[in-house]
Coordinates of C-alpha atoms in Angstrom, one line a residue:
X1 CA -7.9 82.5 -2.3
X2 CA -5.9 83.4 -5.5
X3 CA -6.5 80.2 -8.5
X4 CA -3.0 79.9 -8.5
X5 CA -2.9 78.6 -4.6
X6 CA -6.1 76.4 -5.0
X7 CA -4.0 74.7 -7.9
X8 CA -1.1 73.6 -5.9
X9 CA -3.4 72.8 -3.3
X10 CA -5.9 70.7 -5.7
X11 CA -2.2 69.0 -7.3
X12 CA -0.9 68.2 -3.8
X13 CA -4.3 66.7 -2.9
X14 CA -4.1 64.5 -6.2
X15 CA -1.0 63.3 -6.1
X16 CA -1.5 62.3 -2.3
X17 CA -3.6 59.6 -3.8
X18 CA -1.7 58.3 -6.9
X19 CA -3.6 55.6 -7.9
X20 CA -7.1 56.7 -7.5
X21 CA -5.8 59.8 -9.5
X22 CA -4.7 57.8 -12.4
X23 CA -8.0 55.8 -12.4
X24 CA -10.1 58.8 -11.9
X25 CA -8.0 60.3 -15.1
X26 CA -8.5 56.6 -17.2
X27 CA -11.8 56.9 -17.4
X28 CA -11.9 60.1 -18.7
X29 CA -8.7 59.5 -21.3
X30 CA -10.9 56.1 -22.5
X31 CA -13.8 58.3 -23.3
X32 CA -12.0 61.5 -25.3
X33 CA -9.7 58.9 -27.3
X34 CA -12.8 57.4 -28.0
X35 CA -14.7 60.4 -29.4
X36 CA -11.4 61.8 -30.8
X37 CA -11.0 58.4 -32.7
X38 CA -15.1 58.0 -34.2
X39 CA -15.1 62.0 -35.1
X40 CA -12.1 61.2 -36.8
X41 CA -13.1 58.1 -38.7
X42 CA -16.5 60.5 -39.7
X43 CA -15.0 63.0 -41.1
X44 CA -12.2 61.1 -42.7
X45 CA -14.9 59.2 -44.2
X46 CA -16.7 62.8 -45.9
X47 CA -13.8 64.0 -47.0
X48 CA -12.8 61.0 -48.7
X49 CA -16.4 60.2 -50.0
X50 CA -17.0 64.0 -51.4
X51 CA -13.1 63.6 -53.5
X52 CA -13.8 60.7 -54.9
X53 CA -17.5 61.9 -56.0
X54 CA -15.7 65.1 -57.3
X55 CA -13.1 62.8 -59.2
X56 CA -16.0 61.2 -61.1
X57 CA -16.8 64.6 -62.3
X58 CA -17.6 68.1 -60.0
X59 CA -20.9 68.8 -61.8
X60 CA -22.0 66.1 -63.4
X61 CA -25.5 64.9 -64.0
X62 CA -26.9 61.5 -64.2
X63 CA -30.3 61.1 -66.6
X64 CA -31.9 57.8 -66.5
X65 CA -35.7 56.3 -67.3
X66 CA -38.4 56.9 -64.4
X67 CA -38.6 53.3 -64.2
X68 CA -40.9 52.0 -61.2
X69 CA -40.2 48.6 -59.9
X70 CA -41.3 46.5 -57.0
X71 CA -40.0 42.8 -56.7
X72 CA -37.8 43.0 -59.6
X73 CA -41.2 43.6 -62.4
X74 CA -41.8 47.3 -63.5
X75 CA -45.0 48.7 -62.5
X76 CA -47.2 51.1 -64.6
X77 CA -45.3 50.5 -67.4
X78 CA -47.7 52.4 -69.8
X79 CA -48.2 55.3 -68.0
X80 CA -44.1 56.1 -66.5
X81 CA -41.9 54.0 -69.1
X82 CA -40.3 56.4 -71.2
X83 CA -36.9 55.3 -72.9
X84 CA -33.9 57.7 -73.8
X85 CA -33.1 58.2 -77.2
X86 CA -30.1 59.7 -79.4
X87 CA -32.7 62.5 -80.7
X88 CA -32.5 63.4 -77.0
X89 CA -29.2 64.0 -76.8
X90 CA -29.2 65.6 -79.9
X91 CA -31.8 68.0 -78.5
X92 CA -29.7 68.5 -75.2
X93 CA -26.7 70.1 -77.2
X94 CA -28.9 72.3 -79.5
X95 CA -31.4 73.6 -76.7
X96 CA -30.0 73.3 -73.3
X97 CA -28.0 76.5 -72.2
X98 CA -27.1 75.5 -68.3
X99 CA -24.9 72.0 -69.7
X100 CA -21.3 72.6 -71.7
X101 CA -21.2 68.5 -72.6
X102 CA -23.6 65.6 -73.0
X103 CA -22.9 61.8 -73.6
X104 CA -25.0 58.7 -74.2
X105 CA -23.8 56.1 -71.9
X106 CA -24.8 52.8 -73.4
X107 CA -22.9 49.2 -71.4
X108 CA -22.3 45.4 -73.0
X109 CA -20.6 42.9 -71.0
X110 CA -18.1 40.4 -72.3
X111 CA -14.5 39.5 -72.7
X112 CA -11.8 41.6 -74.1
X113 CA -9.4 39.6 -75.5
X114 CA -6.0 40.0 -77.2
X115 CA -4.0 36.7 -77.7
X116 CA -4.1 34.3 -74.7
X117 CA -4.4 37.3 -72.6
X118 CA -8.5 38.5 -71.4
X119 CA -10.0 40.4 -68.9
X120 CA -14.0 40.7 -68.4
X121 CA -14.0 44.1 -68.5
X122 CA -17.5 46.2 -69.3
X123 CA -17.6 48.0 -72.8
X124 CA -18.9 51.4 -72.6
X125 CA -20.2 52.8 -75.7
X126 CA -20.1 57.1 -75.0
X127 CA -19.2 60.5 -76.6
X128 CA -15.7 62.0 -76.3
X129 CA -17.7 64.6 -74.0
X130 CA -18.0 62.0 -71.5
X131 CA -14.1 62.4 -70.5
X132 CA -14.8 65.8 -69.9
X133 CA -18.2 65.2 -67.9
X134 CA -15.9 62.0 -65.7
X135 CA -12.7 63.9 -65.5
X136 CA -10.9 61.7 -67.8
X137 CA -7.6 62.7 -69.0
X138 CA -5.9 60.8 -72.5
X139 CA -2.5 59.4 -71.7
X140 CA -1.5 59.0 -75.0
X141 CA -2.8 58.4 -79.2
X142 CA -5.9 59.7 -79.5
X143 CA -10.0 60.2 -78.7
X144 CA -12.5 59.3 -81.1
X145 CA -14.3 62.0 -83.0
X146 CA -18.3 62.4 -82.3
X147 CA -18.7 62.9 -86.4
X148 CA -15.9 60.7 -88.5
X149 CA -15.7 57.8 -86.4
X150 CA -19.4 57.0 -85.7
X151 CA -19.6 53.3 -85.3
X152 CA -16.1 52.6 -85.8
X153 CA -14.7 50.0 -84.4
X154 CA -12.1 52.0 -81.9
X155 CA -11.5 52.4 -78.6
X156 CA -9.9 54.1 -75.7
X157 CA -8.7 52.0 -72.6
X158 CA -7.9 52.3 -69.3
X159 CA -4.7 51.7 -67.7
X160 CA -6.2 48.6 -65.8
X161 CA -7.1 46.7 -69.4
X162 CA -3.5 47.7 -70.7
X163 CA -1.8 45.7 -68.1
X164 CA -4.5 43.0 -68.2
X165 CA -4.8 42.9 -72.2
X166 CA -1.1 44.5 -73.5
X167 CA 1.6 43.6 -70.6
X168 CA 4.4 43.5 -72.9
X169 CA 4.1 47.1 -74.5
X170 CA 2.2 50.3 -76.2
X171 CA -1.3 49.5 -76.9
X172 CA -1.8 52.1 -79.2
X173 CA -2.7 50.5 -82.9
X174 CA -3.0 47.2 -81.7
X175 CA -6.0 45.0 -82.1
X176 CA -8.1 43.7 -79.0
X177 CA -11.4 41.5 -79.5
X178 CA -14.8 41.9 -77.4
X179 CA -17.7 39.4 -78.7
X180 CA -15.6 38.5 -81.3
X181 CA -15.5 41.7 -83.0
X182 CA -12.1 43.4 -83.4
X183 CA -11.6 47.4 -81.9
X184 CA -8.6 49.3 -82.9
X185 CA -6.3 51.3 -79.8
X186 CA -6.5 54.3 -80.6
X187 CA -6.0 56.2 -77.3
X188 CA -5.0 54.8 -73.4
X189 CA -6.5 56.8 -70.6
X190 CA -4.7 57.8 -67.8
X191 CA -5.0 56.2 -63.9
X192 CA -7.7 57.5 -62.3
X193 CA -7.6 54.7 -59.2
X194 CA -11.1 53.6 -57.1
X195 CA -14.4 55.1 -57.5
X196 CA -16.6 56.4 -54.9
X197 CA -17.6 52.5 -54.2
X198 CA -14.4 50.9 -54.8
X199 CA -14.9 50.2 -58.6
X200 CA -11.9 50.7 -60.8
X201 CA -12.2 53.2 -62.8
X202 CA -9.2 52.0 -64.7
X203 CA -10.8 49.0 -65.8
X204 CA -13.1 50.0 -68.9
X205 CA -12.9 50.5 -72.4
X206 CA -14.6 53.5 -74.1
X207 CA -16.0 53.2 -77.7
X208 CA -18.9 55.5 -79.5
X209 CA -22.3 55.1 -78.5
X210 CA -23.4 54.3 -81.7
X211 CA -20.8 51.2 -81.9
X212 CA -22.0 49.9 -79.3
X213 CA -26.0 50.6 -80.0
X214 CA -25.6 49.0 -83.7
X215 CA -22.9 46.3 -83.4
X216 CA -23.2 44.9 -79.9
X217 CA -26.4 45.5 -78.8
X218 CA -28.7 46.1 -81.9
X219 CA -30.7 48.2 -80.4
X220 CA -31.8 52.4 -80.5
X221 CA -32.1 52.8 -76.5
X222 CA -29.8 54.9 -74.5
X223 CA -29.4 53.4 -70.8
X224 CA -28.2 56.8 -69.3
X225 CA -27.1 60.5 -70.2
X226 CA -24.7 62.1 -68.7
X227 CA -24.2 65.6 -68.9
X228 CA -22.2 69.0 -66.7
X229 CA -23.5 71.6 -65.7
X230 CA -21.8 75.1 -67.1
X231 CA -20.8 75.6 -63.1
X232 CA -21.3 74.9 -59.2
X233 CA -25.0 76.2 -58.1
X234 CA -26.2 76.2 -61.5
X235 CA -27.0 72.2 -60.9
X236 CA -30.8 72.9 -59.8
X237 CA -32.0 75.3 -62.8
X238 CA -29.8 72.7 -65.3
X239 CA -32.0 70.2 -63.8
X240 CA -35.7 71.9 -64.3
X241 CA -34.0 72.6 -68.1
X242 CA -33.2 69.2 -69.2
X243 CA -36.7 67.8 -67.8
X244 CA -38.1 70.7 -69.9
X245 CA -36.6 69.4 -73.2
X246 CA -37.3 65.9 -72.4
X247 CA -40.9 66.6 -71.9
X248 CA -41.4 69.0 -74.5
X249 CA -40.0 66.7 -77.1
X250 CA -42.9 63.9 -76.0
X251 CA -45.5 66.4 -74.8
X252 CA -45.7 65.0 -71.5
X253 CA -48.6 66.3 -69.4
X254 CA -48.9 63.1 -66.8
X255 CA -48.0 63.8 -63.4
X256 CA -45.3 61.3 -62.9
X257 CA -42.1 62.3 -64.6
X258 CA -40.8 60.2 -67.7
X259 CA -37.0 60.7 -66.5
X260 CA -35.0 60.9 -63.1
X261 CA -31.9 63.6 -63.3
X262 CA -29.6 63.0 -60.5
X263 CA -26.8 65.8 -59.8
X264 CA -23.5 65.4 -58.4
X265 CA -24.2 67.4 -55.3
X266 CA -27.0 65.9 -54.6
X267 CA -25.5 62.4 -54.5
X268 CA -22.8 63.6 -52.5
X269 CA -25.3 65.0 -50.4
X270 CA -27.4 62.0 -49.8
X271 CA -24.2 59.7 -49.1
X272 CA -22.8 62.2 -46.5
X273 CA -25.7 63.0 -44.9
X274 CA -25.9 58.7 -44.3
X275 CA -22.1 59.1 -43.2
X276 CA -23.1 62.0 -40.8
X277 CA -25.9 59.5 -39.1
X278 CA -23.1 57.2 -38.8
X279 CA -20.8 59.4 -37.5
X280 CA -23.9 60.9 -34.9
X281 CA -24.6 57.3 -34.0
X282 CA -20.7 56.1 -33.2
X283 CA -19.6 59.3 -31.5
X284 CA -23.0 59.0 -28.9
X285 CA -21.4 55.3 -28.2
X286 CA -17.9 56.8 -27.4
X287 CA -19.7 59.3 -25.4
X288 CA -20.8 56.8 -23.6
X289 CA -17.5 56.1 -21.9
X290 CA -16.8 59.8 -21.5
X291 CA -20.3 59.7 -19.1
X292 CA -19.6 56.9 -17.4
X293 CA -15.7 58.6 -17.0
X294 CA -17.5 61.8 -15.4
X295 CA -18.9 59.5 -12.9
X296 CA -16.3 58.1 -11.7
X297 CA -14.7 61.7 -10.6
X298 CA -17.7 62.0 -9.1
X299 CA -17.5 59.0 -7.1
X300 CA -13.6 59.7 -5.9
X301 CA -14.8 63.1 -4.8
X302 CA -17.0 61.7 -2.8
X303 CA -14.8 59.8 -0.9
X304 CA -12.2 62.5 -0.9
X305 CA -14.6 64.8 1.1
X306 CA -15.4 62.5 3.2
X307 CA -11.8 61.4 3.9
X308 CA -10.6 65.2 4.2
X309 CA -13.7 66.4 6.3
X310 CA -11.2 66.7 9.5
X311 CA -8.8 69.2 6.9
X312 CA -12.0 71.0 5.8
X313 CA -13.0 71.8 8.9
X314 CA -9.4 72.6 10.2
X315 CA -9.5 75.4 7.3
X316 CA -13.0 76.8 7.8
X317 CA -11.7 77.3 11.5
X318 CA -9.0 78.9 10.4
X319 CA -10.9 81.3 8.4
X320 CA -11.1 79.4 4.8
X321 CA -14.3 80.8 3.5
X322 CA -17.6 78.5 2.0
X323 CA -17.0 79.8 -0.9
X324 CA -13.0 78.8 -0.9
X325 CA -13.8 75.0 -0.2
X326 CA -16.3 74.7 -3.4
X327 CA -13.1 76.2 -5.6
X328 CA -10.5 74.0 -3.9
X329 CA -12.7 70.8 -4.6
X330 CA -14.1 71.9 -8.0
X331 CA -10.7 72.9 -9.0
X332 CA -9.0 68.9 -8.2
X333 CA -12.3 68.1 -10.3
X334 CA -11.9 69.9 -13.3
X335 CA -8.2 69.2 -13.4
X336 CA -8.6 65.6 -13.5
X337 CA -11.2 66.2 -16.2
X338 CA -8.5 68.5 -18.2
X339 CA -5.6 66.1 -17.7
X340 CA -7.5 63.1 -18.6
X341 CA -8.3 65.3 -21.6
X342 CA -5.3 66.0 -22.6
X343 CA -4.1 62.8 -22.6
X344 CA -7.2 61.1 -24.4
X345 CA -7.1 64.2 -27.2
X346 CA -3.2 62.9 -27.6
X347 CA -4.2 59.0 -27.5
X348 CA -6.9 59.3 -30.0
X349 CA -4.8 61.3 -32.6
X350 CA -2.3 58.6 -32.1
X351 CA -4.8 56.3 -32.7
X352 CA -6.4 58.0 -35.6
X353 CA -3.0 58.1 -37.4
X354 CA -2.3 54.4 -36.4
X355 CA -5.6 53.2 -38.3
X356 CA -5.1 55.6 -41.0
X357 CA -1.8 53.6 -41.4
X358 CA -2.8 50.4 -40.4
X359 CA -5.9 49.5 -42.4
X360 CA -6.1 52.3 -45.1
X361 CA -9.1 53.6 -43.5
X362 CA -9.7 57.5 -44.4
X363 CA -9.4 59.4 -41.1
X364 CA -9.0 63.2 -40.3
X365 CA -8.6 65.0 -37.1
X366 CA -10.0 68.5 -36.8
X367 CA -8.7 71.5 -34.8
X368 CA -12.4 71.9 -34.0
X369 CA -13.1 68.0 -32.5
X370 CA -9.8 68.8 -30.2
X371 CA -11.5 72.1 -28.8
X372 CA -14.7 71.0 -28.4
X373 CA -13.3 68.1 -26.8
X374 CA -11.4 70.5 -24.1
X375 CA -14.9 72.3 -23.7
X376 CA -16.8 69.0 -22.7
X377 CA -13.7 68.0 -20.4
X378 CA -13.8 71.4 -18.5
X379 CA -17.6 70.6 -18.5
X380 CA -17.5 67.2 -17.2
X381 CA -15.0 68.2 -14.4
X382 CA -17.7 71.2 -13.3
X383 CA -20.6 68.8 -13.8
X384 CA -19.6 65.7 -11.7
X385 CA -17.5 68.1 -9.3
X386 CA -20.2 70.4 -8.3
X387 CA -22.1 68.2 -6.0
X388 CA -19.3 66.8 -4.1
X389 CA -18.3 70.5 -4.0
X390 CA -21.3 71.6 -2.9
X391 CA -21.4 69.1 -0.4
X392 CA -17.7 70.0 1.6
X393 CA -18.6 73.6 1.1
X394 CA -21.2 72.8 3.2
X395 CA -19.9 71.0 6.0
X396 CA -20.3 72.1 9.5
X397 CA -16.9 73.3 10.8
X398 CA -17.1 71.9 14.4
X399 CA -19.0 68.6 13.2
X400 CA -16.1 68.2 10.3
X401 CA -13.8 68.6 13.6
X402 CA -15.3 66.1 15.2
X403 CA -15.6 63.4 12.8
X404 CA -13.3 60.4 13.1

């Protein structure tokens, strides 16, 4: 029997039987919209985690103190505390050959202020390296020089501050006030939006480092260096470098390092490794539905051989072969499977974009979630069919005859 014939016989026998049709096909469009939807959500998620990491800078490295804690009091402080000093950055330009920039990063928290207007916005004391390390672009006036304005009292905002702190016009030359101590505009930075955790990364004000050590703080420690890597893959070996330096510079021989370096890739790989457990554990749940869909064709088939054993008798005596019933029955099977596919693939695309609208929520459909998603349809239809199949193939023509 030609697969063309056993599909018009397989349609006519499904649309005998509307209604159990369509709720033999529900089950299986629930569960593919379902899966559609949480692959989807996952990779939507990646995607928009790994652009917003890259916005913050593609190769960026983060180097901070090797600081052990445990309930909030550091442990071994003797042994491990090690703080980060200007001399180190100093030694990171002259001697490290697998970074292009390096900044300080040094924070004090307070009120900007200009008139009656203020915003509690962080002040972050850094080089003019560290727009090229974030990705940082100046909008208009000026960066501060690393050399002639050292401890000047300037600064560089973000677009957020300038419509908190200067609604009515250009910034630039104006006067704003953080702990009482007056910074000159010299530069606004442009928009950069939310960071990879929601932060605005509009809302800061950059001055140098050394401002910030001597006049806010009063203090010689560096919180955190930042620094890029010269290019993608060379993060690892400008890792192993920069603990070199640092090392070399105290003479460290203890077995615990005195600094942590954290790389760019390998922040993004840690949070999208989390989003692909997440993504594992939601998709399983949908599949859920998609198993307990496959059951349910099994369940009509069932009752469809038993209903049509007279009719599969009738066509073994006729000469339908053993062979012809499994296809004829495995066929109605796998096309409720497919069309239930079909329509869940189209549901859960529709849904997709719907959310994406909706709530904001990053979402992204691959070609290769729709295929696979065909695959497991065809399978389920084989799967669940087979027995049932099996079973009418089976049947002994003159007993099928008999049955009432």
């Amino acid at each position: 029997m030609s697969p063309l014939t056993l599909a018009k016989i397989a349609l006519k026998a499904l649309f005998r039987n509307r209604m159990r049709t369509f709720l033999s096909v529900l089950g299986i469009v629930i569960g593919v919209a379902a899966v559609i939807t949480m692959v989807a959500m996952g990779e939507g998620s990646k995607k928009s985690i790994k652009e917003k990491m890259t916005a913050m800078g593609t190769n960026a490295i983060v180097i901070m103190p090797n600081q052990q804690r445990r309930g909030g009091v550091q442990l071994d402080a003797n042994s491990t505390a090690q703080t980060l000093e200007e001399a180190d950055v100093i030694a990171l330009r002259r001697e490290a050959t697998y970074i292009n920039a390096v900044s300080p990063v040094i924070t004090a928290n307070g009120q900007a202020v200009v008139g009656n207007n203020n915003s509690p916005t962080q002040l972050t004391g850094v080089s003019s390296d560290y727009l090229l390390i974030r990705n940082y672009e100046i909008e208009d006036g000026v960066m501060f020089d690393d050399e002639t304005d050292r401890m000047a009292k300037v600064c560089v905002i973000g677009q957020t501050v300038v419509k908190n702190l200067f609604p009515e016009g250009n910034p630039i030359g104006k006067t704003l006030r953080y702990k009482s101590i007056p910074l000159k505009v010299i530069g606004t930075l442009k928009a950069k939006g939310s960071g990879d955790f929601g932060q605005d990364q509009d809302d800061i004000i950059f001055t140098p480092y050394q401002t910030v050590m001597k006049r806010f703080n009063a203090t010689t420690d560096i919180r955190q260096i930042y620094a890029n890597s010269i290019g993608e893959g060379y993060a690892e070996k400008a890792t192993e470098e920069i603990m070199g330096i640092l090392k070399e510079r105290r003479g460290w021989t203890k077995p615990v390092d005195p600094f942590r370096v954290r790389t760019q890739e390998e922040m993004i790989s840690m949070i999208t490794s989390t989003s692909d457990l997440l993504s594992l554990v939601l998709t399983a749940i949908a599949g859920i539905s998609l198993f307990v869909g496959g059951i349910g064709i099994m369940n009509i088939m069932y009752v469809s051989v038993t209903e049509r054993t007279k009719e599969i008798g009738l066509r073994m005596a006729i000469g339908a072969r053993s062979r012809d019933i499994l296809l004829q029955f495995l066929f109605e099977s796998v096309m409720i499977s497919l069309l239930g596919g079909a329509i869940g693939i189209a549901l859960g695309i529709a849904a997709s974009q719907a959310i994406k609208t909706i709530m904001n929520w990053p979402m992204s459909v691959s070609i290769t979630s729709v295929i696979v998603s065909f695959g497991v349809c065809f399978a389920t239809g084989v799967f669940f069919g087979w027995y049932p199949a099996r079973k009418a193939s089976r049947l002994d023509p003159i007993e099928a005859l008999r049955f009432e």
